[in-house]
Every structure is written in C-alpha cells, then in structure tokens.
Coordinates of C-alpha atoms in Angstrom, one line a residue:
Chain A
M22 CA 0.0 0.0 0.0
N23 CA 1.2 3.5 -0.6
A24 CA 0.0 6.6 1.0
V25 CA -1.6 9.3 -1.2
L26 CA -2.5 11.7 1.5
R27 CA -0.7 12.2 4.8
F28 CA -1.7 14.6 7.6
D29 CA 1.1 15.0 10.1
S30 CA 0.3 16.7 13.5
I31 CA -1.9 19.4 11.9
V32 CA -2.6 22.4 14.2
T33 CA -5.0 25.0 12.9
R34 CA -5.9 28.1 14.8
F35 CA -8.4 30.9 13.7
G36 CA -7.7 33.7 16.0
R37 CA -8.3 32.3 19.5
N38 CA -10.2 29.4 18.2
L39 CA -8.2 26.2 18.1
V40 CA -9.7 24.0 15.4
H41 CA -7.1 21.2 15.0
D42 CA -4.7 20.2 17.8
G43 CA -2.4 17.6 16.3
V44 CA -4.4 15.7 13.7
T45 CA -2.5 12.8 12.2
F46 CA -3.7 10.2 9.8
T47 CA -2.9 8.7 6.4
I48 CA -5.1 7.7 3.4
E49 CA -3.9 4.8 1.3
R50 CA -4.4 4.5 -2.4
G51 CA -7.8 3.1 -3.3
E52 CA -9.4 3.8 0.0
V53 CA -12.9 5.4 0.3
A54 CA -12.7 7.3 3.5
A55 CA -15.0 9.6 5.3
L56 CA -14.3 12.4 7.8
I57 CA -17.1 12.7 10.4
G58 CA -17.6 14.9 13.4
G59 CA -19.9 17.5 14.9
S60 CA -20.3 21.0 13.4
G61 CA -17.3 23.1 13.8
T62 CA -14.8 20.3 14.3
G63 CA -12.9 21.4 11.2
K64 CA -13.7 18.7 8.7
S65 CA -14.1 21.0 5.7
V66 CA -11.1 23.0 6.9
L67 CA -9.0 19.8 6.8
L68 CA -10.2 19.2 3.3
K69 CA -9.2 22.7 2.2
E70 CA -5.8 22.2 3.8
A71 CA -5.3 19.0 1.9
I72 CA -5.8 20.8 -1.5
G73 CA -3.8 23.9 -0.5
L74 CA -6.7 26.4 -0.3
L75 CA -5.8 26.9 3.4
R76 CA -2.6 26.6 5.3
P77 CA -2.4 24.9 8.7
T78 CA -0.9 26.9 11.5
A79 CA 1.6 24.0 12.1
G80 CA 2.1 20.5 10.8
R81 CA 2.6 19.0 7.4
V82 CA 0.2 17.9 4.6
E83 CA 1.6 15.6 2.0
L84 CA -0.6 15.0 -1.1
L85 CA 0.6 12.5 -3.7
G86 CA 4.1 12.7 -2.3
Q87 CA 4.3 16.5 -2.4
D88 CA 4.5 18.7 0.7
V89 CA 1.5 21.0 0.1
G90 CA 2.8 23.7 2.5
S91 CA 6.1 24.2 0.8
A92 CA 4.9 23.7 -2.8
D93 CA 5.2 26.8 -5.1
E94 CA 2.5 27.8 -7.5
A95 CA 3.8 25.7 -10.4
Q96 CA 4.0 22.6 -8.2
L97 CA 0.6 23.3 -6.9
N98 CA -0.7 23.5 -10.4
M99 CA 0.8 20.2 -11.3
L100 CA -0.8 18.8 -8.2
R101 CA -4.2 20.3 -9.0
R102 CA -4.4 18.3 -12.2
R103 CA -4.1 15.1 -10.2
F104 CA -7.0 15.6 -7.8
G105 CA -10.6 16.5 -8.2
M106 CA -12.7 18.5 -5.7
L107 CA -16.5 18.5 -5.5
F108 CA -17.7 21.6 -3.7
Q109 CA -20.9 21.6 -1.6
D110 CA -23.2 23.3 -4.0
G111 CA -21.4 22.1 -7.1
A112 CA -19.9 25.5 -7.8
L113 CA -20.7 25.3 -11.5
F114 CA -19.9 28.4 -13.6
S115 CA -23.3 29.9 -14.0
S116 CA -22.5 31.7 -17.2
L117 CA -21.5 28.6 -19.1
S118 CA -23.8 25.7 -20.2
V119 CA -23.3 22.3 -18.6
A120 CA -21.3 21.0 -21.6
E121 CA -19.0 24.1 -21.5
N122 CA -18.6 23.6 -17.8
I123 CA -17.3 20.1 -18.3
A124 CA -15.2 21.2 -21.3
V125 CA -13.3 23.8 -19.2
P126 CA -10.6 21.5 -17.7
F127 CA -10.0 19.9 -21.1
R128 CA -9.6 23.2 -22.9
E129 CA -7.5 24.8 -20.1
H130 CA -5.2 21.9 -19.3
T131 CA -5.0 19.5 -22.2
H132 CA -4.4 19.7 -25.9
T133 CA -7.5 17.6 -26.7
P134 CA -8.7 18.5 -30.2
E135 CA -12.1 20.3 -30.4
S136 CA -13.5 17.5 -32.5
L137 CA -13.0 15.1 -29.6
I138 CA -14.2 17.4 -26.8
A139 CA -17.9 17.3 -27.8
P140 CA -18.1 13.4 -27.7
L141 CA -15.9 13.3 -24.6
V142 CA -18.3 15.7 -22.8
G143 CA -21.2 13.5 -23.8
F144 CA -19.4 10.5 -22.4
K145 CA -18.5 12.2 -19.1
L146 CA -22.2 13.1 -18.7
S147 CA -23.2 9.5 -19.3
L148 CA -20.4 8.4 -16.9
V149 CA -22.2 10.3 -14.1
G150 CA -25.6 9.0 -15.2
L151 CA -26.9 12.0 -17.1
A152 CA -28.4 12.2 -20.5
P153 CA -26.3 14.0 -23.1
E154 CA -29.1 16.4 -23.8
V155 CA -28.4 17.9 -20.3
G156 CA -25.3 19.4 -21.9
D157 CA -27.3 22.2 -23.6
R158 CA -28.9 23.4 -20.3
M159 CA -27.6 26.2 -18.1
P160 CA -26.7 25.3 -14.5
A161 CA -29.7 27.4 -13.2
Q162 CA -32.0 25.0 -15.0
L163 CA -30.8 21.9 -13.1
S164 CA -32.1 20.3 -10.0
G165 CA -29.7 19.9 -7.0
G166 CA -28.9 16.3 -7.7
M167 CA -28.1 17.0 -11.4
R168 CA -25.9 20.0 -10.4
K169 CA -23.9 17.6 -8.2
R170 CA -23.6 15.1 -11.0
V171 CA -22.4 17.7 -13.4
A172 CA -19.9 19.0 -10.8
L173 CA -18.7 15.4 -10.4
A174 CA -18.2 15.1 -14.1
R175 CA -16.2 18.3 -14.1
A176 CA -14.1 17.1 -11.2
L177 CA -13.4 13.8 -12.9
A178 CA -12.6 15.4 -16.3
L179 CA -8.8 15.3 -15.9
E180 CA -8.8 11.7 -14.6
P181 CA -7.8 12.5 -11.0
E182 CA -6.1 10.0 -8.8
I183 CA -7.8 11.3 -5.7
L184 CA -11.3 12.8 -5.3
F185 CA -12.3 15.1 -2.5
L186 CA -16.0 15.6 -1.8
D187 CA -17.5 18.1 0.6
E188 CA -20.9 16.9 1.9
P189 CA -21.8 15.1 -1.4
T190 CA -25.3 14.3 -0.4
S191 CA -26.3 17.4 1.5
G192 CA -29.4 19.0 0.0
L193 CA -30.4 15.8 -1.9
D194 CA -33.5 13.8 -1.2
P195 CA -32.9 10.4 0.3
I196 CA -33.4 8.5 -3.0
G197 CA -31.2 10.9 -4.9
A198 CA -28.6 10.8 -2.2
R199 CA -28.4 7.0 -2.2
A200 CA -28.1 7.0 -6.0
F201 CA -25.3 9.5 -5.8
D202 CA -23.6 7.3 -3.1
R203 CA -23.7 4.3 -5.4
L204 CA -22.4 6.4 -8.3
I205 CA -19.4 7.5 -6.2
R206 CA -18.7 3.9 -5.1
T207 CA -19.0 2.5 -8.7
L208 CA -16.7 5.1 -10.1
A209 CA -14.2 4.7 -7.2
D210 CA -14.0 1.0 -7.8
S211 CA -13.9 1.1 -11.6
L212 CA -11.5 4.0 -11.9
G213 CA -9.3 3.0 -9.0
L214 CA -10.0 6.4 -7.3
T215 CA -9.0 7.3 -3.8
V216 CA -11.9 9.2 -2.2
L217 CA -11.9 11.4 0.9
L218 CA -15.3 12.9 1.8
V219 CA -16.8 14.9 4.5
T220 CA -20.3 13.9 5.5
H221 CA -23.0 14.1 8.0
D222 CA -25.0 11.5 6.2
L223 CA -25.1 8.2 8.2
D224 CA -26.5 6.3 5.2
T225 CA -23.5 7.3 3.1
L226 CA -21.3 6.2 5.9
L227 CA -23.0 2.8 6.3
S228 CA -23.3 2.0 2.6
I229 CA -20.1 3.0 0.7
I230 CA -17.4 3.9 3.1
D231 CA -14.4 1.6 3.9
R232 CA -13.0 3.7 6.7
A233 CA -14.3 6.5 9.0
I234 CA -12.1 9.1 10.7
A235 CA -13.9 10.9 13.5
L236 CA -12.8 14.4 14.6
A237 CA -13.6 15.9 18.0
D238 CA -11.9 18.6 20.1
G239 CA -9.2 19.1 17.5
K240 CA -8.1 15.5 17.5
V241 CA -8.8 12.2 15.8
I242 CA -10.9 10.3 18.3
A243 CA -11.6 7.2 16.2
D244 CA -10.2 5.8 13.0
G245 CA -11.0 2.5 11.3
P246 CA -13.7 0.5 9.6
V247 CA -17.2 2.0 10.1
A248 CA -18.3 -0.9 12.2
A249 CA -15.4 -0.4 14.6
V250 CA -15.9 3.3 14.8
A251 CA -19.6 2.8 15.5
A252 CA -18.7 0.5 18.4
S253 CA -16.6 3.2 20.0
D254 CA -17.3 4.4 23.6
N255 CA -17.0 8.0 22.8
P256 CA -20.2 9.8 23.8
W257 CA -20.5 11.9 20.7
L258 CA -20.0 8.9 18.4
K259 CA -22.5 6.8 20.5
D260 CA -25.1 9.5 20.0
Y261 CA -24.3 9.9 16.4
F262 CA -24.7 6.2 15.6
A263 CA -27.6 5.8 18.0
A264 CA -29.6 8.0 15.7
R265 CA -29.8 5.0 13.4
A266 CA -29.6 2.2 16.0
P267 CA -32.9 0.5 15.1
Q268 CA -31.7 -0.3 11.5
G269 CA -28.0 0.4 12.0
A270 CA -26.9 -3.2 11.5
R271 CA -28.9 -3.5 8.3
D272 CA -26.1 -2.7 5.9
G273 CA -23.1 -1.9 8.1
T274 CA -19.9 -2.9 6.4
Chain B
M91 CA 5.6 8.4 -20.4
D92 CA 5.5 6.8 -23.8
P93 CA 8.5 4.6 -24.4
P94 CA 10.4 6.4 -27.1
G95 CA 9.8 5.2 -30.6
S96 CA 6.9 3.0 -29.8
S97 CA 3.4 3.7 -30.9
P98 CA 0.6 3.5 -28.3
I99 CA -1.1 0.8 -30.4
H100 CA 0.0 -2.0 -32.6
L101 CA -2.2 -4.0 -34.9
S102 CA -1.5 -7.6 -35.9
S103 CA -3.7 -10.3 -37.5
E104 CA -3.9 -13.5 -35.6
A105 CA -6.3 -16.4 -36.4
G106 CA -8.9 -14.4 -38.3
A107 CA -9.1 -11.6 -35.7
D108 CA -7.5 -8.2 -35.6
V109 CA -5.5 -8.0 -32.4
L110 CA -4.8 -4.5 -31.0
Y111 CA -2.0 -4.4 -28.6
L112 CA -2.5 -1.4 -26.3
Q113 CA 1.0 -0.3 -25.4
G114 CA 2.5 1.9 -22.7
S115 CA 0.8 4.7 -20.9
W116 CA -2.8 5.5 -22.0
R117 CA -3.3 8.7 -20.1
L118 CA -5.2 11.8 -20.8
D119 CA -2.0 13.7 -21.6
H120 CA -1.4 11.4 -24.6
A121 CA -5.0 11.4 -25.8
P122 CA -4.4 13.4 -28.9
A123 CA -1.5 11.1 -30.0
I124 CA -3.6 8.0 -29.2
A125 CA -6.5 9.4 -31.2
A126 CA -4.2 10.0 -34.1
A127 CA -2.6 6.5 -33.8
V128 CA -6.0 4.8 -33.5
A129 CA -7.4 6.7 -36.5
A130 CA -4.4 5.6 -38.6
L131 CA -5.1 1.9 -38.1
P132 CA -6.4 0.0 -41.2
L133 CA -9.3 -1.6 -39.4
R134 CA -12.1 -3.6 -41.1
P135 CA -15.4 -3.7 -39.4
G136 CA -17.0 -7.2 -39.6
R137 CA -14.0 -9.0 -38.1
T138 CA -13.6 -9.5 -34.4
C139 CA -11.5 -7.0 -32.7
M140 CA -9.4 -8.3 -29.8
L141 CA -7.9 -5.8 -27.4
D142 CA -4.7 -7.1 -25.8
G143 CA -3.7 -5.5 -22.5
S144 CA -0.4 -7.4 -21.9
R145 CA 1.7 -4.4 -22.9
L146 CA -0.5 -1.8 -21.3
Q147 CA 0.8 0.1 -18.3
E148 CA -1.8 2.7 -17.5
L149 CA -5.3 3.4 -18.7
D150 CA -7.9 6.0 -18.0
T151 CA -11.5 6.7 -19.1
T152 CA -10.7 9.4 -21.7
T153 CA -8.2 7.3 -23.6
G154 CA -10.5 4.3 -23.3
F155 CA -13.3 6.4 -24.7
V156 CA -11.1 7.6 -27.6
L157 CA -10.5 4.0 -28.6
F158 CA -14.1 2.8 -28.3
H159 CA -15.5 6.0 -29.9
H160 CA -13.3 5.3 -33.0
L161 CA -14.3 1.6 -33.2
D162 CA -17.9 2.7 -32.8
E163 CA -17.7 5.2 -35.6
L164 CA -16.1 2.5 -37.9
G165 CA -19.2 0.4 -37.2
F166 CA -17.9 -2.3 -34.9
A167 CA -20.7 -4.0 -33.1
A168 CA -20.4 -4.2 -29.3
N169 CA -20.1 -8.0 -29.4
A170 CA -17.3 -7.8 -32.0
I171 CA -15.0 -6.3 -29.5
A172 CA -13.3 -8.5 -26.9
T173 CA -10.4 -8.2 -24.5
R174 CA -7.7 -10.5 -23.3
R175 CA -4.7 -10.5 -21.0
M176 CA -6.1 -7.3 -19.3
D177 CA -5.1 -6.3 -15.8
E178 CA -8.3 -6.8 -13.7
H179 CA -8.5 -3.1 -13.0
H180 CA -8.0 -2.1 -16.6
A181 CA -10.7 -4.6 -17.7
R182 CA -13.2 -3.2 -15.2
L183 CA -12.5 0.4 -16.4
L184 CA -12.8 -0.6 -20.1
S185 CA -16.1 -2.3 -19.5
L186 CA -17.5 0.7 -17.6
V187 CA -16.4 3.0 -20.5
H188 CA -17.9 0.6 -23.1
E189 CA -21.2 0.3 -21.2
R190 CA -21.6 4.0 -20.6
M191 CA -20.7 5.1 -24.1
R192 CA -23.4 2.9 -25.5
C193 CA -25.9 5.4 -24.3
A194 CA -24.0 8.5 -25.2
P195 CA -24.9 9.8 -28.5
V196 CA -22.9 12.8 -29.4
P197 CA -24.6 16.0 -28.2
A198 CA -25.6 18.2 -31.2
P199 CA -23.0 21.0 -31.6
L200 CA -24.4 24.2 -30.3
S201 CA -25.5 26.1 -33.4
S202 CA -25.2 29.9 -33.0
P203 CA -28.3 31.6 -34.3
S204 CA -28.2 33.7 -37.5
A205 CA -28.5 37.4 -37.5
V206 CA -32.2 37.2 -38.6
Q207 CA -32.9 34.8 -35.8
R208 CA -31.3 37.0 -33.3
V209 CA -33.3 40.0 -34.4
G210 CA -36.5 38.0 -34.3
R211 CA -35.8 36.6 -30.8
A212 CA -34.8 40.0 -29.5
T213 CA -38.1 41.5 -30.8
L214 CA -40.2 38.7 -29.3
R215 CA -38.4 39.2 -26.0
M216 CA -39.2 42.9 -26.1
V217 CA -42.9 42.2 -26.8
R218 CA -42.9 39.7 -23.9
D219 CA -41.1 42.2 -21.6
L220 CA -43.6 44.9 -22.5
A221 CA -46.6 42.6 -21.7
A222 CA -45.0 41.6 -18.5
H223 CA -44.3 45.2 -17.5
N224 CA -48.0 45.9 -18.1
G225 CA -49.0 43.1 -15.9
F226 CA -46.7 44.3 -13.2
V227 CA -47.9 47.8 -13.4
G228 CA -51.5 46.5 -13.0
Q229 CA -50.5 44.5 -10.0
T230 CA -48.8 47.4 -8.4
A231 CA -51.8 49.6 -9.0
L232 CA -54.1 47.1 -7.3
E233 CA -51.7 46.9 -4.3
L234 CA -51.6 50.7 -4.2
L235 CA -55.4 50.8 -4.0
A236 CA -55.4 48.2 -1.3
L237 CA -52.9 50.4 0.6
L238 CA -55.2 53.4 0.3
K239 CA -57.8 51.5 2.2
R240 CA -55.4 50.5 4.9
P241 CA -52.7 53.2 4.9
Q242 CA -51.2 51.8 8.2
L243 CA -49.6 49.1 6.1
F244 CA -47.4 51.6 4.3
R245 CA -43.7 50.9 5.0
L246 CA -42.7 54.4 6.0
R247 CA -39.3 53.4 7.3
E248 CA -38.3 51.5 4.1
M249 CA -39.5 54.4 2.0
V250 CA -37.4 56.9 4.0
A251 CA -34.3 54.7 3.7
Q252 CA -34.8 54.4 -0.1
F253 CA -35.4 58.1 -0.3
E254 CA -32.2 58.9 1.5
N255 CA -30.3 56.5 -0.8
A256 CA -31.9 57.6 -4.1
T257 CA -32.2 61.4 -3.4
I258 CA -30.0 62.8 -0.7
D259 CA -27.0 60.7 -1.6
A260 CA -27.4 61.7 -5.3
I261 CA -27.3 65.4 -4.7
P262 CA -23.5 65.9 -5.2
I263 CA -23.3 64.0 -8.5
V264 CA -26.5 65.6 -9.8
A265 CA -25.3 69.1 -8.9
L266 CA -21.9 68.5 -10.4
V267 CA -23.2 67.2 -13.7
T268 CA -25.9 69.8 -14.2
F269 CA -23.4 72.6 -13.2
L270 CA -21.0 71.5 -15.9
I271 CA -23.7 71.2 -18.5
G272 CA -24.8 74.8 -17.5
V273 CA -21.2 75.9 -18.1
V274 CA -20.8 74.2 -21.4
F275 CA -24.2 75.3 -22.7
A276 CA -23.6 79.0 -21.7
Y277 CA -20.2 78.9 -23.2
L278 CA -21.3 77.6 -26.6
L279 CA -24.3 79.9 -26.6
G280 CA -22.1 82.8 -25.6
V281 CA -19.7 82.3 -28.5
Q282 CA -22.5 82.5 -31.0
A283 CA -24.3 85.4 -29.2
Q284 CA -21.2 87.5 -29.0
R285 CA -21.0 87.8 -32.8
Y286 CA -24.3 89.6 -32.8
G287 CA -23.7 91.5 -29.6
A288 CA -26.6 89.7 -28.1
T289 CA -24.9 88.2 -25.1
I290 CA -27.7 89.0 -22.7
F291 CA -29.9 86.4 -24.5
V292 CA -27.6 83.7 -23.2
V293 CA -29.4 84.1 -19.9
D294 CA -32.8 83.3 -21.6
G295 CA -31.3 80.3 -23.3
V296 CA -29.6 78.8 -20.3
G297 CA -32.6 79.3 -18.1
L298 CA -35.1 77.8 -20.5
A299 CA -32.9 74.9 -21.7
V300 CA -31.7 73.9 -18.2
C301 CA -35.1 74.1 -16.5
R302 CA -37.3 72.6 -19.2
E303 CA -35.1 70.0 -20.8
L304 CA -31.5 69.4 -19.7
S305 CA -32.0 69.1 -15.9
P306 CA -34.9 66.7 -16.1
I307 CA -33.3 64.4 -18.7
L308 CA -29.9 64.4 -17.1
V309 CA -31.2 63.8 -13.6
A310 CA -33.4 61.0 -14.9
V311 CA -30.5 59.3 -16.6
I312 CA -28.3 59.6 -13.5
V313 CA -31.1 58.2 -11.3
A314 CA -31.7 55.3 -13.8
G315 CA -28.0 54.4 -13.6
R316 CA -27.8 54.8 -9.9
S317 CA -31.0 53.9 -8.2
G318 CA -32.6 51.8 -11.1
A319 CA -29.6 49.6 -11.2
A320 CA -29.5 49.4 -7.4
F321 CA -33.2 48.4 -7.1
T322 CA -32.8 45.6 -9.7
A323 CA -29.6 44.3 -8.0
Q324 CA -31.2 44.5 -4.5
I325 CA -34.4 42.8 -5.4
G326 CA -32.7 40.4 -7.8
S327 CA -30.3 39.1 -5.1
M328 CA -33.2 38.8 -2.7
K329 CA -34.9 36.7 -5.4
V330 CA -31.8 34.5 -5.7
Q331 CA -31.7 34.0 -1.9
E332 CA -35.4 33.1 -1.9
E333 CA -36.1 36.1 0.3
I334 CA -39.1 37.1 -1.9
D335 CA -40.6 33.7 -1.4
A336 CA -40.0 34.1 2.4
I337 CA -41.8 37.4 2.3
S338 CA -44.9 35.9 0.6
T339 CA -44.8 32.9 3.0
L340 CA -45.0 35.3 6.0
G341 CA -48.2 36.6 4.5
L342 CA -46.8 39.8 3.3
S343 CA -47.0 41.2 -0.3
P344 CA -43.6 41.6 -1.9
I345 CA -45.0 44.4 -3.9
Q346 CA -46.1 46.3 -0.8
V347 CA -42.9 45.6 1.1
L348 CA -40.4 46.1 -1.7
V349 CA -41.9 47.9 -4.7
I350 CA -44.2 50.6 -3.4
P351 CA -41.7 52.1 -0.9
R352 CA -39.2 52.4 -3.8
L353 CA -41.8 53.8 -6.2
V354 CA -42.9 56.5 -3.8
A355 CA -39.4 57.3 -2.7
L356 CA -38.3 57.8 -6.3
A357 CA -41.4 59.7 -7.4
A358 CA -41.0 62.1 -4.5
G359 CA -37.2 62.4 -4.8
L360 CA -36.8 62.9 -8.5
P361 CA -38.5 66.4 -8.7
M362 CA -36.4 67.5 -5.8
L363 CA -33.2 66.4 -7.6
V364 CA -34.4 68.2 -10.8
F365 CA -34.8 71.4 -8.7
V366 CA -31.3 70.9 -7.5
G367 CA -30.2 70.4 -11.1
D368 CA -32.0 73.6 -12.1
L369 CA -30.1 75.7 -9.5
A370 CA -26.8 74.1 -10.3
G371 CA -27.2 74.4 -14.1
I372 CA -28.2 78.1 -13.8
A373 CA -25.2 78.6 -11.5
G374 CA -22.9 77.1 -14.1
G375 CA -24.4 79.4 -16.7
M376 CA -24.0 82.4 -14.4
L377 CA -20.4 81.6 -13.9
I378 CA -19.6 81.7 -17.6
S379 CA -21.8 84.7 -18.2
T380 CA -19.8 86.7 -15.6
A381 CA -16.4 85.5 -16.4
Q382 CA -16.6 85.2 -20.2
L383 CA -19.5 87.5 -21.3
G384 CA -19.3 90.3 -18.8
I385 CA -22.8 90.0 -17.5
S386 CA -22.8 90.9 -13.9
I387 CA -24.6 88.7 -11.4
P388 CA -27.3 91.2 -10.6
S389 CA -28.1 91.8 -14.3
F390 CA -28.1 88.0 -14.9
V391 CA -30.6 87.5 -12.0
N392 CA -32.7 90.4 -13.2
R393 CA -32.8 89.1 -16.8
L394 CA -33.6 85.6 -15.6
H395 CA -36.4 86.9 -13.5
G396 CA -37.9 88.8 -16.4
T397 CA -37.6 86.1 -19.1
L398 CA -37.7 82.7 -17.5
D399 CA -41.4 81.6 -17.6
L400 CA -42.6 79.9 -14.5
S401 CA -44.3 77.4 -16.8
A402 CA -40.9 76.2 -18.1
V403 CA -39.8 75.4 -14.6
V404 CA -43.0 73.7 -13.7
I405 CA -43.0 71.6 -16.9
G406 CA -39.5 70.4 -16.0
L407 CA -40.5 69.5 -12.5
A408 CA -43.7 67.9 -13.7
K409 CA -41.8 65.5 -16.0
A410 CA -39.7 64.2 -13.1
P411 CA -42.3 62.1 -11.3
V412 CA -43.4 60.5 -14.6
F413 CA -39.8 59.5 -15.3
A414 CA -39.5 58.3 -11.7
V415 CA -42.5 56.0 -12.0
F416 CA -41.1 54.5 -15.2
I417 CA -37.7 53.9 -13.8
A418 CA -38.9 52.5 -10.5
M419 CA -41.4 50.1 -12.2
I420 CA -38.9 48.9 -14.8
A421 CA -36.2 48.4 -12.1
C422 CA -38.5 46.5 -9.7
R423 CA -40.0 44.4 -12.4
M424 CA -36.6 43.4 -13.7
G425 CA -35.5 42.6 -10.2
M426 CA -38.5 40.4 -9.5
S427 CA -38.0 38.5 -12.8
V428 CA -34.4 37.5 -12.0
S429 CA -33.8 33.8 -12.3
R430 CA -31.8 31.8 -9.8
D431 CA -28.3 32.4 -10.9
A432 CA -25.6 35.1 -10.5
R433 CA -25.4 36.0 -14.2
S434 CA -29.1 36.8 -14.4
V435 CA -28.7 39.5 -11.7
G436 CA -26.1 41.2 -13.9
D437 CA -28.1 40.8 -17.1
H438 CA -31.2 42.2 -15.6
T439 CA -29.4 45.2 -14.0
T440 CA -27.9 46.2 -17.3
S441 CA -31.3 45.7 -19.0
T442 CA -32.9 48.0 -16.4
V443 CA -30.5 50.9 -17.1
V444 CA -30.9 50.5 -20.9
Q445 CA -34.7 50.3 -20.7
S446 CA -35.0 53.2 -18.3
I447 CA -32.8 55.5 -20.4
V448 CA -34.7 54.6 -23.5
W449 CA -38.0 55.3 -21.9
V450 CA -36.9 58.6 -20.4
I451 CA -36.0 59.8 -23.8
V452 CA -39.2 58.5 -25.4
L453 CA -41.3 60.1 -22.7
D454 CA -39.4 63.4 -23.1
A455 CA -40.3 63.3 -26.9
V456 CA -43.9 62.6 -26.1
F457 CA -43.9 65.5 -23.6
A458 CA -42.4 67.8 -26.2
I459 CA -45.1 66.9 -28.8
V460 CA -48.0 67.0 -26.5
L461 CA -47.0 70.4 -25.0
Q462 CA -46.5 71.7 -28.5
I463 CA -50.0 70.7 -29.4
L464 CA -51.4 72.2 -26.2
D465 CA -49.3 75.3 -26.9
V466 CA -47.9 75.5 -23.5

C-alpha cells in the first residue's frame, strides 16, 4: 500500500479558536474514507488544507508525495491536475452551459482537439448517469442532484487519482442521495480512485465507506472501519450512531 | 511516459481476428497522440477486434473512450470487441467505459443563431417584456389601491431609507453634472451670441434649456443608472436567496414591502433632484456669463427673473415624477423576474438601465409633442 495523503500533526488556529490540535492520519491508495464529526470540528477545513486552499498553523500535509505547505504555485498547479474537488453546492460556472462547464478543464489543461471534446463531454455526462441532452442546459435550470452530478463530471474530467467531496449528499432527497452514493462507489471501484469525503449522512457512511475518521476537540478520536468506529465508547460517536440504531446493523460494512 | 519510438497501439492479424496491442501509458495527456494513432489503423469492421492488454501500463477513461469511440464510428458492433490479458482493474475500467458510451450519442453541436434569428428573438423578447411590464404595473396599481384602504400598512421606514439613498446621496453628483452642463451650454451659446452683440440672450437660453429639458433628462439618466440599477440588483439578489418567497410565506405582499416604498421614494425624490439640477445648471451658466461675457450677477438674475417663464420650470419639474415612475417600475419588475443564478442579476441590472434611459427619452419626446399641441 502506498499513502496518497498524509496529515502529520496538523494544528489549525483561527484567532483564538483552536480547530485542530495535532491531527495525524494517512489515506492509502484506493481507500474510500469519510471524515465525520460534529459541526465546527474542522472537517471542511481539513479538506481545504489538503488541497492547498488553506494553510495549517503548524504541521505537514503531504498529497501524492508532495508537501503542500512548501509547494510553489507551479508545483501546486501540477498537483491540481491530479485531484478533483466537488464543492458543496457544485460551484458550476453559472454563465456557461453544462457542456461548456465540463469542457473547461479539457480546454485549459490539455491539448484535446475540439472534434474530440464534444463526444468526450457527452461520455463524461453519461459516466455520471446524465443524458447527453443535459449538456445544452444552463446550471440554473438543473435540480440539486443534477448539479452535483455535473460537478462530479467536471471534477473527474482530468482523470484525477484522488477525489475530495465536501458533503456530497447534502441537499439531496434520500433517493437521490443513495443513487449519488452508489455512483461514487462505482466510479471509485472502476477508476481505482481514492476518495476522501466529509459527510453528516449516516446512510452514506454505512453504505459506501471503507473507513471512517472521527474528529472531535481538534483530535482524531476514532479511525477505522465504520463498524469499529460505530462501536466506539466516545459519547458523541455513540449519540451519532444511535440516531440510526434501530436499523443500524442493516447494511453496516 | 511513452517509451520512445513506440506507438501506443499495434495491430496484428492472428487467427482471423484483428488483435490490437495497447502499449505503454494510456493517459489523458497522450489522448491526442492516441486518437491519431487509432485513426491511422487499417481496421475492417466485420471482423472480431481483440484488445490485448499485456503491454498496457496505464489506462484512463478518456483514452479508453477515444478507442471505443473510434471503433464505434467505424461500425464495430459491441459484441465484436473482446479483451484478453487485461489487468483486472483495466478490464473493469474498459467495461465501464464501453457500457456508458453505448448510451452516449454525441450531443448536437451548439449552433449559433443567425442574425435574422437574433433580431427575431430580441423582438419577441421585447414584446414579452412589455406585456410583463404591463401586468406588473397593473398588480402594483391594485396593491396601491389596497394600501389606500389600509394606509397603516405603508412601509414608511423602508420608504425613508430608499429616499435617502436615491435622493439625498445623489445630490452631489446631480449638482456637479448639471453645473458642468450649464457651463458648457452657456459657453457655446455665448460664443454665438457675442458675434451679434446679443450676449444677454444667453441668460434666456440657459434658463429655458436647463429648467425645461436638460436638468430633467440628465437627472433621470443619472437616477436610472444609480437607483434603477441598485433596485434591480437588490431585489434580484433577494430573489436568488429566496427572500421574496419568504416574504410571501410570511403573509406579506412583496409588492407592498419592496416595490411601493421604492416607487414612492423615487417619485418624491426625482422632482427635488431636478430642482437641485435647475439651480446648479443656472449657477454654471451664471459663472460663464460673468467670467466670459461680462454679464454681472445682478443683471443675470434680473434678466432671468424677467424672461424665465414659471411654466418652463413647472414643466421640467412635472416630467420628473413621470420619469421616476417608469424607472422604478422597470427596475423593480426586472429585479422580480431575475432567475436563480448570478449572471441573471447582472443581465437584468444592465437591462434596467438601458430600458430606463430609452423610456426617459421616449417620454421626453412625447412631452415635447403634447406640450407643443397644447401650446404651453
């Protein structure tokens, strides 16, 4: 196994507010891992530190063998081509059509000929389970679930090795959320992707996640297979998993 | 990286089948080269096509798609393509690509409309806009009537806030612009009048032009750009944030809460701004008259008093509320009709300013003709 993402004693402080106080863990290639924790425990912050949008106060983040903290802009740009990020609300460019949104990474970062881009965009749409006709629509005309799928197609355009997802199922109805979960798992398995996602959604956790990492009080309080984390004695984790106790065992991994 | 000198694909014929050896790194970066190599292969549809993965190091969906897309275009049936000696992971990826591209017809290229189509669409949009404006004016009129019955519902605080924004804060810019126009107008008029020794008529000209035409038009244009744009942007972002729906849900009327205060504020404020413009424009004219034409301030004021008809000033002031109603109604309607994305707010704001300025000029022409017929 080789590590694609390594957090080493991360400390993050916003003013007086200590968010992370020595967070250390490693994600191996091919893992589908989830960060869980209450509101304000710095899950999204950790995600942003992994991709270089934020800098930790102390500690070291290593993504695909590169120290993110000491990377210069050129190195970061090389790195940016190797991961994909799905933002919470999709963050589609509202002035471009769906097809143009997906074509942006191809046009900006590759020499793909124009004659190939149109069929490729159609294929990427179908890869995330959308009809190619959706390509002509504007982002404002899409439902929440479709926006997420289009954003996923855009994040997958450059064939990333690692995919970051910030609350992928928030704002989706339960059926749409489960379908999106299955899509992520299918793609992760078929494309050999490493996935790190932040989620509050227990169903996501119980259905597609190999490994859960729980944050509380600035530290990792539990790390391991979902079933093991669910069996933890920590009061917050107990409450969290108890919310689903009646059917919890149904499809636990 | 590609091993030097080796092609990403190699074709050989074995036992009645075309065998394609995929070689080296099939990554997105090499997609153009792979597409070219694949296109150059002398493939014959009808025979079985065997994909051999024994020399393949890396594979991703884009390059896989490039291969299948080409085979598909040549007319290979799905069951005429087989794989062998594939790494398990590569095989899974290829089968996903193959399965998903089956249902992916190429989206039709976006055709850009011809000039005639564009003109036609723009015309239709204008007609639709006009109809919608009418509907909105009707709705607002009904809400105003309802307000007359229950005046305690009038949002005085909101009206005062808007009045402050649209009127008080606009005084410096209005005064500056009309002052400068007074200066320019008096200067140009003075140059002509001096030739005939008729410099005193500059006073008549400046007074009449500023009060009756220049100040109302300029002030309306400034207000359309300032407050009209602001109204659309404010209401538009509220629409995007679903605040308008929240207002309706709380049992309030968005028109009473948002539109009527702005309408009243602008209708009350614009005449006052025109009056400020009148003063500043005449002051500008007076400056040039004294400095350039040798008309002393007392004689300027005397002449103005004698020649400037009160009716000219009143006509100028009377146009202002009409302009104000048009600007406010256009701005609020465009704000209300914003759709749920960021670009729409910008588009509608621009449209408000353009429509308002056009309407101000059209109305001014209508005023000129009607007043001419009425002989005022």
